Tab-separated table of C-alpha atoms and ligand atoms in Angstrom:
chain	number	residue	atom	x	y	z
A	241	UNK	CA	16.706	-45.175	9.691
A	242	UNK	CA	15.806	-48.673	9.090
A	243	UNK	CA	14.722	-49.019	12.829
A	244	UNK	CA	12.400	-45.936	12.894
A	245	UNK	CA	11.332	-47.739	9.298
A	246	UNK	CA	10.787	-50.833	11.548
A	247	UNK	CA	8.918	-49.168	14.299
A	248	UNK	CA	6.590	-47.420	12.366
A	249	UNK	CA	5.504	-50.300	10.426
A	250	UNK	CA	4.883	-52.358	13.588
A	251	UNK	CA	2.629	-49.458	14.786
A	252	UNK	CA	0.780	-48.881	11.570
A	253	UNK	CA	0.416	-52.802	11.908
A	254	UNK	CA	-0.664	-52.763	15.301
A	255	UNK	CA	-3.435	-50.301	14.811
A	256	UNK	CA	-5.035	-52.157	11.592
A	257	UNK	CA	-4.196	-55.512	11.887
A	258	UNK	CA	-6.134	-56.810	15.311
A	259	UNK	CA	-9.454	-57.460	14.550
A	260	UNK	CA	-10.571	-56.617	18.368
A	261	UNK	CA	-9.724	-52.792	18.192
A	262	UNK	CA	-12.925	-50.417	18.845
A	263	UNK	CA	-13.177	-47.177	17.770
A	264	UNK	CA	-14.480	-44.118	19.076
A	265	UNK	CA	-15.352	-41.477	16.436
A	266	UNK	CA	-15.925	-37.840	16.087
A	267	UNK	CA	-16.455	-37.308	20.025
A	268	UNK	CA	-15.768	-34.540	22.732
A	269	UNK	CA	-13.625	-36.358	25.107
A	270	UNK	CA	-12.930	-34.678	28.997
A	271	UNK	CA	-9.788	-36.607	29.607
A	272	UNK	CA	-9.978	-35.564	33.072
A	273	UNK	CA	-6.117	-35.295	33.128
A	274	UNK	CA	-6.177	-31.519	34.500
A	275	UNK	CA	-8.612	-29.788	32.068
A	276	UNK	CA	-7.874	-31.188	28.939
A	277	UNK	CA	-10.488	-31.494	26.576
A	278	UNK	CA	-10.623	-32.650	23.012
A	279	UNK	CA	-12.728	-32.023	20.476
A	280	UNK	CA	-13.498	-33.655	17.444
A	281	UNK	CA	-11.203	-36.777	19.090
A	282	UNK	CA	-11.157	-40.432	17.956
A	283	UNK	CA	-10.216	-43.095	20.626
A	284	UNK	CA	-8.974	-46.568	19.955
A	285	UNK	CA	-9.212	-49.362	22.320
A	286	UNK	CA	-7.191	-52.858	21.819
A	287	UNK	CA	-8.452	-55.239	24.569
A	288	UNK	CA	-8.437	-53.330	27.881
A	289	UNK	CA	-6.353	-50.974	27.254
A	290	UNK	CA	-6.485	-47.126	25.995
A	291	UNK	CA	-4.105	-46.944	22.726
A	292	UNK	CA	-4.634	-44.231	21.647
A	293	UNK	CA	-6.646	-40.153	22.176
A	294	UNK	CA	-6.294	-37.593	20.211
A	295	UNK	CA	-7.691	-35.540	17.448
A	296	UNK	CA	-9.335	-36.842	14.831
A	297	UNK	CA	-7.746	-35.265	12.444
A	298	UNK	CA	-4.764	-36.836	13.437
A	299	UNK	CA	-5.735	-40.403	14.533
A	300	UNK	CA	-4.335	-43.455	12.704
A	301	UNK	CA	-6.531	-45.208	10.378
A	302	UNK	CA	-8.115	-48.656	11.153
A	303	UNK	CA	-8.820	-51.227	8.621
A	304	UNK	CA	-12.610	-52.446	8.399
A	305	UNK	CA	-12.912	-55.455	10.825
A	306	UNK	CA	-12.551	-52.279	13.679
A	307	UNK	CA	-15.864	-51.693	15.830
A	308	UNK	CA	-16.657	-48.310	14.969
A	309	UNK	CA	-18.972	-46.362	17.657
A	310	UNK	CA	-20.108	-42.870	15.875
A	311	UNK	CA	-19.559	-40.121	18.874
A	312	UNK	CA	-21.049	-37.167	16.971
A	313	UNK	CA	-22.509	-34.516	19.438
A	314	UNK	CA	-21.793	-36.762	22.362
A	315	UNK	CA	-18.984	-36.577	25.321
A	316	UNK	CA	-16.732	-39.446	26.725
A	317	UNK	CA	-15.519	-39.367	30.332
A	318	UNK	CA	-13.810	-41.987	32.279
A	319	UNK	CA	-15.960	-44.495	34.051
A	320	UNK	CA	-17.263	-44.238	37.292
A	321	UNK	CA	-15.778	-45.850	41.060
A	322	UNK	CA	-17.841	-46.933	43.372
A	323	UNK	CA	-15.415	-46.483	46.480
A	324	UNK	CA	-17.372	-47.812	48.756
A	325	UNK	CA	-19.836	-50.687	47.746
A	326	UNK	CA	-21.096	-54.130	48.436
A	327	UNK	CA	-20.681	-57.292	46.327
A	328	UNK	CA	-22.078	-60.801	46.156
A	329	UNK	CA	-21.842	-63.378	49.244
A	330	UNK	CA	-21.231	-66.984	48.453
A	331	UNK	CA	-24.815	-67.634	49.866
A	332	UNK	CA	-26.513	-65.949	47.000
A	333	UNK	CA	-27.823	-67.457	43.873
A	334	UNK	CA	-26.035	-66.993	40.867
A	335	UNK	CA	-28.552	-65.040	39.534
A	336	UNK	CA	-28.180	-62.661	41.741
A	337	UNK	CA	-24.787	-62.220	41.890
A	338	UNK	CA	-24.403	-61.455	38.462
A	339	UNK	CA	-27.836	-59.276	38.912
A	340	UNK	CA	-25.650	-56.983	40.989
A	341	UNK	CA	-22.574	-56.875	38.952
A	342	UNK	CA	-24.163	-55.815	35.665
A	343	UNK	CA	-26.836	-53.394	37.721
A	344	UNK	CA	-22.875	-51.484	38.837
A	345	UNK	CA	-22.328	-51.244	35.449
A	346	UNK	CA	-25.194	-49.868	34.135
A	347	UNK	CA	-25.132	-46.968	35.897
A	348	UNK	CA	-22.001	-46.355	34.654
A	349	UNK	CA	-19.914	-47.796	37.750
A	350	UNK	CA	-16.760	-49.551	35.615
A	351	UNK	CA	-14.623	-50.169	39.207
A	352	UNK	CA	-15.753	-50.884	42.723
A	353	UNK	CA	-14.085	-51.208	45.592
A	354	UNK	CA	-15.709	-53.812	47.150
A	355	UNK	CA	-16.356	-53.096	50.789
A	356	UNK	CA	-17.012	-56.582	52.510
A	357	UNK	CA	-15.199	-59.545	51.351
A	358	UNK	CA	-15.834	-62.950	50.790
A	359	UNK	CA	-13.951	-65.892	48.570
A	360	UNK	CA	-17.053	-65.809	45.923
A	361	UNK	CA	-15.717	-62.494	45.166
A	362	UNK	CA	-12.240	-63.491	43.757
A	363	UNK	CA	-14.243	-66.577	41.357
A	364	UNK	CA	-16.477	-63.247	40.458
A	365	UNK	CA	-13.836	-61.468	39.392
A	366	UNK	CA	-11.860	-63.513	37.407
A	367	UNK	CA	-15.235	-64.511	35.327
A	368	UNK	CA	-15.621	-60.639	34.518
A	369	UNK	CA	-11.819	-59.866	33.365
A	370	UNK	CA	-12.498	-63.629	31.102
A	371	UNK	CA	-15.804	-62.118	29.942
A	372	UNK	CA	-17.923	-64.620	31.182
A	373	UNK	CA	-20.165	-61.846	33.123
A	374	UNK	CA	-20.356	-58.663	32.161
A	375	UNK	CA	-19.236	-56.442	35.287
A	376	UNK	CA	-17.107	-53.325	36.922
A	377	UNK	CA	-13.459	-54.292	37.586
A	378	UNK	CA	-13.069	-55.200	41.158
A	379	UNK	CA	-10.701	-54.150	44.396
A	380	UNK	CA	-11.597	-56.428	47.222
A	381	UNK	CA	-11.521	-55.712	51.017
A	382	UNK	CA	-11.034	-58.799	53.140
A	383	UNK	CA	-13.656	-60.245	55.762
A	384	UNK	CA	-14.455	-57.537	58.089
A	385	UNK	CA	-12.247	-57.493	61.224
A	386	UNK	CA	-14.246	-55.895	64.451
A	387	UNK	CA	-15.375	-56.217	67.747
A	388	UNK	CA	-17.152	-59.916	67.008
A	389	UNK	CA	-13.917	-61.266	64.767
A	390	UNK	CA	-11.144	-60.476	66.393
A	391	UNK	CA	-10.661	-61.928	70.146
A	392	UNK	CA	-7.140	-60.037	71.387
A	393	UNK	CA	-4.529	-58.079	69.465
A	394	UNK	CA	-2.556	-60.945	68.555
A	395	UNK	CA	-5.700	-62.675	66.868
A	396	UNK	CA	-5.844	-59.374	64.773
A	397	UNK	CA	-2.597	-59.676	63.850
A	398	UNK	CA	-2.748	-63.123	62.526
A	399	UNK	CA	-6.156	-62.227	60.607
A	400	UNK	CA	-3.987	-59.324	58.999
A	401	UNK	CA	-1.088	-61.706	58.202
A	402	UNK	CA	-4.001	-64.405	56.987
A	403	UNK	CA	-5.599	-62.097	54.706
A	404	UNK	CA	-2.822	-60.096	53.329
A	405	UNK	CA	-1.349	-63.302	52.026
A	406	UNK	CA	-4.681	-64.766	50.278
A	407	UNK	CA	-4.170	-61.672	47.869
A	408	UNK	CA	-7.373	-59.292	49.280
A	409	UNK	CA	-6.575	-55.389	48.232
A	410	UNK	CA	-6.845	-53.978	51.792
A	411	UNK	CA	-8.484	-54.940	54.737
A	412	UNK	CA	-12.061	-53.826	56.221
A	413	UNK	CA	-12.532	-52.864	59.528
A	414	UNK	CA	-15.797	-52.085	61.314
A	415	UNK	CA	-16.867	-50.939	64.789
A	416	UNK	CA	-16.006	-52.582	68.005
A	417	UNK	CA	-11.709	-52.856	68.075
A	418	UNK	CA	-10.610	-51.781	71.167
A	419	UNK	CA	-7.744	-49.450	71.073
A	420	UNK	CA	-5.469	-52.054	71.442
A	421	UNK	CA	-6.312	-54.328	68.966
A	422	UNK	CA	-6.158	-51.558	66.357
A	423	UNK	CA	-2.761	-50.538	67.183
A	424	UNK	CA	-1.447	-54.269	66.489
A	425	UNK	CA	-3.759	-54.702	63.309
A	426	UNK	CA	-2.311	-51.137	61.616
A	427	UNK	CA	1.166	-51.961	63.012
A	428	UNK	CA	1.102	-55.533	61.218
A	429	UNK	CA	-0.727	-54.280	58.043
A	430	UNK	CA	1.983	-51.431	58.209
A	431	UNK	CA	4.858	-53.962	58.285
A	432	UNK	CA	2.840	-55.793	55.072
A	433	UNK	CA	2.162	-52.735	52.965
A	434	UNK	CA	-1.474	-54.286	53.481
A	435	UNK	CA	-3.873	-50.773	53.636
A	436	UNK	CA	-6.882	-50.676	55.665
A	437	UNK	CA	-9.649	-48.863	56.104
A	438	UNK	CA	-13.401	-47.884	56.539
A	439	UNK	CA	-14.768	-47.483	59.938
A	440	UNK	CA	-13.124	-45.353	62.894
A	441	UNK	CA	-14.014	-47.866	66.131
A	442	UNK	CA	-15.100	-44.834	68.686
A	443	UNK	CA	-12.409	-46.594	70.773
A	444	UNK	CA	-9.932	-45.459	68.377
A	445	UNK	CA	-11.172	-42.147	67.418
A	446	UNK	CA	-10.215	-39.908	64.157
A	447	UNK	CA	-6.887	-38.636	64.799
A	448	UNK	CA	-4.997	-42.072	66.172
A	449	UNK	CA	-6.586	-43.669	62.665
A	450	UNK	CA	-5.184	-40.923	60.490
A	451	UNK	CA	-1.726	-41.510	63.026
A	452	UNK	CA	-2.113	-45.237	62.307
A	453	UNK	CA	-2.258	-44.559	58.271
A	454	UNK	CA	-5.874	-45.283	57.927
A	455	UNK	CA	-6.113	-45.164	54.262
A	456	UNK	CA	-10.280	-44.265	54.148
A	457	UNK	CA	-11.933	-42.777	56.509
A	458	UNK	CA	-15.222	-44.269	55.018
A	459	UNK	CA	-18.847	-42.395	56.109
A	460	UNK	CA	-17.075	-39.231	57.169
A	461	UNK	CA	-16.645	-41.428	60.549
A	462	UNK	CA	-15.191	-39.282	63.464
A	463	UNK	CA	-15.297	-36.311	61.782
A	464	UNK	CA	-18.450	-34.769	63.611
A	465	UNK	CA	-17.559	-37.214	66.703
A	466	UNK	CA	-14.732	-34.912	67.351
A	467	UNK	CA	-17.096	-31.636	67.573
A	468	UNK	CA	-19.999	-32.528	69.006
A	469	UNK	CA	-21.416	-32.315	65.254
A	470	UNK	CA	-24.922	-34.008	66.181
A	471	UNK	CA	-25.574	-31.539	69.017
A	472	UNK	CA	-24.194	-27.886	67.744
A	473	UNK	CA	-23.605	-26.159	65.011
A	474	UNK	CA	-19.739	-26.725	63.296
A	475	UNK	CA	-17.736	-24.058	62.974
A	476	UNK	CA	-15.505	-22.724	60.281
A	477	UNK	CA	-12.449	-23.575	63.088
A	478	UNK	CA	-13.475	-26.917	63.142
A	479	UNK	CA	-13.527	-27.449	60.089
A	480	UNK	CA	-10.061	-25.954	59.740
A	481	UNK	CA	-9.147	-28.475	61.999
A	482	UNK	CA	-10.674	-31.272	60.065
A	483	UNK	CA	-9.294	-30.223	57.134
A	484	UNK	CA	-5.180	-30.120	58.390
A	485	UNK	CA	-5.615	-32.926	59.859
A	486	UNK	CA	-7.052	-34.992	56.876
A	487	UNK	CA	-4.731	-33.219	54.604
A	488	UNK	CA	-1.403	-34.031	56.767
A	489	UNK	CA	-2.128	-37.969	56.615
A	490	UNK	CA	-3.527	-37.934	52.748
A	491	UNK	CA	-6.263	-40.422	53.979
A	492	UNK	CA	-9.677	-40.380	51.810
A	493	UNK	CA	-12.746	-39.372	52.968
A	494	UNK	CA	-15.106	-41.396	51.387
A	495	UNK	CA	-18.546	-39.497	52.859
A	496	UNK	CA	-21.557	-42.112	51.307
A	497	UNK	CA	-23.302	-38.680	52.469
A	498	UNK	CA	-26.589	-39.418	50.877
A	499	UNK	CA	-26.654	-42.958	52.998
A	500	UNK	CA	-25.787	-41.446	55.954
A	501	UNK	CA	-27.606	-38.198	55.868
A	502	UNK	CA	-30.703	-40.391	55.361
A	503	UNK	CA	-30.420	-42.595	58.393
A	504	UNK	CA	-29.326	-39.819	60.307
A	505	UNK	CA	-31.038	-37.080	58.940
A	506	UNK	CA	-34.579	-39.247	57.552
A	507	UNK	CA	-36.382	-38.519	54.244
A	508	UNK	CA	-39.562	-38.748	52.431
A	509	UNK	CA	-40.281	-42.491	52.216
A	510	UNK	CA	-42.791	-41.832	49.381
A	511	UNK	CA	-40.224	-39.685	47.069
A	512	UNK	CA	-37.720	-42.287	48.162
A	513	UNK	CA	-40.608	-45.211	46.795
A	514	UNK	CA	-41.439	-43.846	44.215
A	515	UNK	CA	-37.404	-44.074	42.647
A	516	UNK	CA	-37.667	-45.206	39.147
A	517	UNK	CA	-34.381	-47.124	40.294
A	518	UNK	CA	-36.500	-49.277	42.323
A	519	UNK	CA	-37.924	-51.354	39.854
A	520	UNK	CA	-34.203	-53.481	40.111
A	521	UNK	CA	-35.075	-54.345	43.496
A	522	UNK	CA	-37.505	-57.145	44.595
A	523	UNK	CA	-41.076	-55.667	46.433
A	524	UNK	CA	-40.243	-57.214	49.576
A	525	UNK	CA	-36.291	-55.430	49.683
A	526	UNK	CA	-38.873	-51.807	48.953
A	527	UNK	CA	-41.044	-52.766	52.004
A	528	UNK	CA	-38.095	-53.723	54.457
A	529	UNK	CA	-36.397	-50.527	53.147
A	530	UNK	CA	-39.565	-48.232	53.584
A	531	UNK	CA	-39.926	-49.556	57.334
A	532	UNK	CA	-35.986	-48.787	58.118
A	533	UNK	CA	-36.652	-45.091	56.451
A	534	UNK	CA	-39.558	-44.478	58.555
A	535	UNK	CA	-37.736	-45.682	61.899
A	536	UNK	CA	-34.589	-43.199	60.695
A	537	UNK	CA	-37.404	-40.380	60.922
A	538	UNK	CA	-38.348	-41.583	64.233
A	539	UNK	CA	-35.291	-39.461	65.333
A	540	UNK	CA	-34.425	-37.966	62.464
A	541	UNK	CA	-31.263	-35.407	63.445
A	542	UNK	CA	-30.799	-32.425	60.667
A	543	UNK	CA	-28.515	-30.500	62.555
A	544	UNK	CA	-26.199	-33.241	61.795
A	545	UNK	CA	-26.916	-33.518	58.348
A	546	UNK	CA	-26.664	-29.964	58.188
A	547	UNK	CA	-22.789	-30.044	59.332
A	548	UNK	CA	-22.154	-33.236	57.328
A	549	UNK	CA	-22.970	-30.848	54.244
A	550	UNK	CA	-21.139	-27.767	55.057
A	551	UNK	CA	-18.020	-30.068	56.176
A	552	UNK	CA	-18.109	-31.804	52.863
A	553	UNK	CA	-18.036	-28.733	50.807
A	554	UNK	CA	-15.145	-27.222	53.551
A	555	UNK	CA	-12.942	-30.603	52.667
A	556	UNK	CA	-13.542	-30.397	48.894
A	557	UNK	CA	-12.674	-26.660	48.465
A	558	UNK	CA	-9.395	-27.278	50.739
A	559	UNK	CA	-8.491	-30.252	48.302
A	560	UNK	CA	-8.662	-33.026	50.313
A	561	UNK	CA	-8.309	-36.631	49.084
A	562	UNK	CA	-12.155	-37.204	48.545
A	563	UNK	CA	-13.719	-40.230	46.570
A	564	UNK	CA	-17.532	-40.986	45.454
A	565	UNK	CA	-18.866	-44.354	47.712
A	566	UNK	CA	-23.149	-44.777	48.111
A	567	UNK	CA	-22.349	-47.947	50.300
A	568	UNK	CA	-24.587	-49.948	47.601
A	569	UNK	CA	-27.103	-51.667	48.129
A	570	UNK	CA	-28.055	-50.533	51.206
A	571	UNK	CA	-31.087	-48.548	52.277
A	572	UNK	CA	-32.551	-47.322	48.704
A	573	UNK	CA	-29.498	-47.408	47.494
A	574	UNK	CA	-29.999	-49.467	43.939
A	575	UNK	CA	-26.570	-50.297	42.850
A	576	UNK	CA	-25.226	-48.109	40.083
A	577	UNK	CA	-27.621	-46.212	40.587
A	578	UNK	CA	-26.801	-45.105	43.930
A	579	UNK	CA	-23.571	-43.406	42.347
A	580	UNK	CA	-26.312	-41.103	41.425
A	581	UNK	CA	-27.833	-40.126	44.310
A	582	UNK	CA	-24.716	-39.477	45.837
A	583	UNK	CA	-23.681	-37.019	43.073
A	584	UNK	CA	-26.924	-35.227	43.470
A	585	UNK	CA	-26.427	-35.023	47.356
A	586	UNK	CA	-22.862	-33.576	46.751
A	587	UNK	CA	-24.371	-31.017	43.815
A	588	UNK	CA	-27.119	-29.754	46.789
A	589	UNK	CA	-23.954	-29.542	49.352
A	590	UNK	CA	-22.355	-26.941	46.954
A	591	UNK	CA	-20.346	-28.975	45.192
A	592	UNK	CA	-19.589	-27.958	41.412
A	593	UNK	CA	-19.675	-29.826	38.596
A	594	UNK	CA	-15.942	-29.829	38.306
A	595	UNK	CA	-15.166	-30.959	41.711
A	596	UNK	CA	-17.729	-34.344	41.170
A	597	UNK	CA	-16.864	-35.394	38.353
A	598	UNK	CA	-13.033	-35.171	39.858
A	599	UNK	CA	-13.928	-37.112	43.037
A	600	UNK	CA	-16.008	-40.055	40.279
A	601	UNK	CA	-13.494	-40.329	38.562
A	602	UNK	CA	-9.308	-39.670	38.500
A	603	UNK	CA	-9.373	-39.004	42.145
A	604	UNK	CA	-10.384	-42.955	42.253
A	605	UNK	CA	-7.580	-43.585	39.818
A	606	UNK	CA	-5.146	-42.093	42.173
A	607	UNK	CA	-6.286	-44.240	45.003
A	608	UNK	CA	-5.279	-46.586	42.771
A	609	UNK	CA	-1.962	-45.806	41.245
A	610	UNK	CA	-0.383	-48.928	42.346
A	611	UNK	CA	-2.886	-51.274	40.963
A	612	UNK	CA	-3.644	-50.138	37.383
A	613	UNK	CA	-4.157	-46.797	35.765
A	614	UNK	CA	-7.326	-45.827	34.919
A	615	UNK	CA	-9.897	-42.707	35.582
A	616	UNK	CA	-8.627	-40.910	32.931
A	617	UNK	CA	-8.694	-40.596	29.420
A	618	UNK	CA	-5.598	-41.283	28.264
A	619	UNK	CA	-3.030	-43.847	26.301
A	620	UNK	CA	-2.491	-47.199	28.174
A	621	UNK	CA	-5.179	-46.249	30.637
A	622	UNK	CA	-7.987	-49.095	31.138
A	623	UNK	CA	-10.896	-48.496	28.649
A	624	UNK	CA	-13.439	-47.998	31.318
A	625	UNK	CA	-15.626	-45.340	29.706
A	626	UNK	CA	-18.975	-43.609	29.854
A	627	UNK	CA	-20.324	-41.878	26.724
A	628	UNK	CA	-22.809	-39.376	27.702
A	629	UNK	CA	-25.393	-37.387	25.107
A	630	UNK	CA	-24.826	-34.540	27.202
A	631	UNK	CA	-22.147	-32.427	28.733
A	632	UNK	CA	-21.208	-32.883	32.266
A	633	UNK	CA	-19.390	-29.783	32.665
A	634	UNK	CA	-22.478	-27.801	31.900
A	635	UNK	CA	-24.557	-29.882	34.684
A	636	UNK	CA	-23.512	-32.621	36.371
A	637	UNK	CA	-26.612	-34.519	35.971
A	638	UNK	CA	-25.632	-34.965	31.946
A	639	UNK	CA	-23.804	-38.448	34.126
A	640	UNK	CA	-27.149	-39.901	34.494
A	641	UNK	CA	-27.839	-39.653	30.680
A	642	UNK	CA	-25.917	-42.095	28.928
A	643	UNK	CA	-25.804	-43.827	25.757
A	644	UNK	CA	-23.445	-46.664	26.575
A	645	UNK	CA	-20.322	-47.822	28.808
A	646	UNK	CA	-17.259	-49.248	27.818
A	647	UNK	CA	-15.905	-51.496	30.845
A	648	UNK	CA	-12.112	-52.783	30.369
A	649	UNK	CA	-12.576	-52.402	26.513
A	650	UNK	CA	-16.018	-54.132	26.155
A	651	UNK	CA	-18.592	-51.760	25.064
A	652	UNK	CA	-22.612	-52.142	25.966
A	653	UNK	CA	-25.113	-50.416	24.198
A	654	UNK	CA	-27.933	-48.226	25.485
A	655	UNK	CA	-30.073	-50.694	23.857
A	656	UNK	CA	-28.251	-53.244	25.009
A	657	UNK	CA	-27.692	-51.843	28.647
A	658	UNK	CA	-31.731	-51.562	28.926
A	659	UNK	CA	-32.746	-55.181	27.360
A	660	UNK	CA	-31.284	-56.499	30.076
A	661	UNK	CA	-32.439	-54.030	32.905
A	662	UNK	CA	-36.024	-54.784	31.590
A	663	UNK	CA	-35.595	-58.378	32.273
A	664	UNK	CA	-33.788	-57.607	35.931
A	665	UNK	CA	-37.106	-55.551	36.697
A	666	UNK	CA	-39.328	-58.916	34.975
A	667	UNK	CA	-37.159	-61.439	37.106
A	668	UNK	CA	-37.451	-59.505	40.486
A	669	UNK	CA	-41.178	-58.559	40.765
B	300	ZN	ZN1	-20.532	-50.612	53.808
């Protein structure tokens, strides 16, 4: 008895005696663990971390230094994942790397996994979890290994051994490995428990990287290689294929679709302009980006875009490990914005709601699993959190409408989030 006295009072205390501890009133949360939904619910966040979701009606009480955000008629969802995005070189200005980092996070990107590495990256990261700069939590790939960095399979191997032990999260690899030189990087990175992944070298080829252990299969790379997907139409068979064969070796397919179905497929350079988005981006990036959209029409290819859409849908209705990646900032692709563009591209390949908002969010938090838990909604998760005016289960779109973000327990403000985008737009015209 006295123990279960004991713990109670240290949880009571716990809850109402830290002066840091946020609160989340009165809101509809999608916990995104299954279908669970809550509503009225109170959250509580202490530091980074999730301590408790529930209802209301049943949530502890908080004494008065608490930070109290009023959720009435609005939904919480876990953060967004950027699987698939770029971060800051050593060679930029400050300014700008920090531009880039809160631009993730204000469209509602709390995690990226950072897709090109470099040392700045590590410094970066530490000065977000200290809360120096406001940004997403990071998961860093490693310098990119490929046909210009790695001279022989045993070079590759010592790169893999190199990297593994300066502490990167997996390792990048890019066009141009011959065969050989990927077998002795994915054997050593094997050995290491070291994943790797993004590009499929044609050398290689889709089904000795999913062999291999290839954890991402990053652009949907191989996939229409393996059908002739850019000169006929894909079939339901070959999709079958696609699909056993992705969903025997559990790698992700992380599609940046609405990258990649622009460069291969073209667009409208004047709807692409005229982006509100674009007003984070300097007038000289919008010129060198209109120029690269208007040489991607040159030989613009829509039967390919075509199959890239159909397969996408095929490998999200069979379940298959899929994660949301715009390859940020690339062409038109704003960061944290981007995120955007690629949900809309996956709503207009038949995608539902349910299925997105999935693949933005706990399917990320599964890739994951080793490093932290988050991507859910749920006690001793990581308080990376989106609250929305609008529900996304009713139209996916209700993502873009947001009235603040929560990233490892520190809360910005729609007011807050949009001070500071006014003066990114000021700084970069
Ligand atoms: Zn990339």
């Amino acid at each position: 008895m006295r123990i279960l006295i004991a713990l109670f009072v240290s949880t009571i205390f716990s809850f109402t005696a830290m002066a840091d501890i946020t609160v989340i009133n009165n809101v509809t949360v999608l916990t995104m663990e299954n279908d669970r939904i809550i509503s009225p619910a109170t959250v509580l966040i202490d530091g980074d971390r999730i301590i408790y979701v529930g209802e209301s009606s049943q949530a502890p009480s908080t004494n008065d230094a608490a930070t109290v955000i009023d959720g009435s008629g609005k939904y919480l969802i876990p953060g967004l994942t950027e699987m698939h995005g770029h971060l800051p070189f050593t060679s930029w200005s400050a300014v700008e790397q920090e531009r880039i980092l809160f631009l993730y996070l204000a469209g509602g990107v709390t995690t990226v996994r950072g897709m090109l590495g470099d040392p700045i990256q590590f410094v970066l990261r530490d000065k977000i979890a200290a809360g120096e700069i406001a940004g997403p939590m990071l998961y860093l790939a490693a310098p990119s290994l490929n046909g210009n960095t790695v001279a022989s399979p045993a070079h590759g191997r010592e790169l893999i051994r190199r990297y593994a032990g300066e502490g990167w999260d997996l390792q990048k690899i890019h066009p141009g490995l011959t065969r050989a030189e990927y077998d002795a990087i994915a054997e050593e990175a094997n050995g290491l428990n070291f994943p790797f992944g993004g590009h499929v070298p044609a050398e290689v080829g889709l089904e000795r990287a999913m062999d291999a252990g290839q954890a991402s299969m990053d652009h949907m790379d191989g996939y229409l290689q393996m059908f002739d997907g850019g000169q006929r139409e894909m079939t339901d068979e070959d999709f079958k294929t696609l699909i056993d064969m992705t969903k025997r070796s559990g790698t992700w397919v992380v599609p940046t679709q609405e990258l990649f179905n622009l460069l291969i497929g073209g667009g409208d350079v004047d709807a692409l302009s005229a982006r509100p988005e674009n007003r984070y981006i300097t007038p000289e990036q919008l010129r060198r980006y209109r120029g690269r959209a208007e040489q991607a029409n040159g030989n613009a290819n829509r039967l390919a875009v075509e199959n890239r859409q159909r397969l996408l849908k095929a490998l999200a209705d069979a379940g298959v490990n899929i994660a949301l990646g715009s390859d940020a900032p690339q062409l038109f692709s704003v960061p944290g914005f981007s995120i955007w563009r690629e949900i809309e591209v996956m709503k207009a390949a038949g995608l539902t709601d349910e299925q997105i908002l999935n693949i933005g969010t706990q399917a990320p938090g599964k890739y994951f699993a080793d490093k932290d838990s988050f991507g859910t909604i749920s006690q001793g998760s990581r308080a990376d959190l989106i609250l929305l005016n609008a529900n996304p289960y009713e139209g996916i779109e209700a993502v873009f409408d947001q009235a603040g973000v929560m990233a490892a327990g520190r809360w910005y403000s729609r007011q807050e989030i949009d001070a500071r985008l006014d003066q990114i737009a000021e700084d970069v015209r």
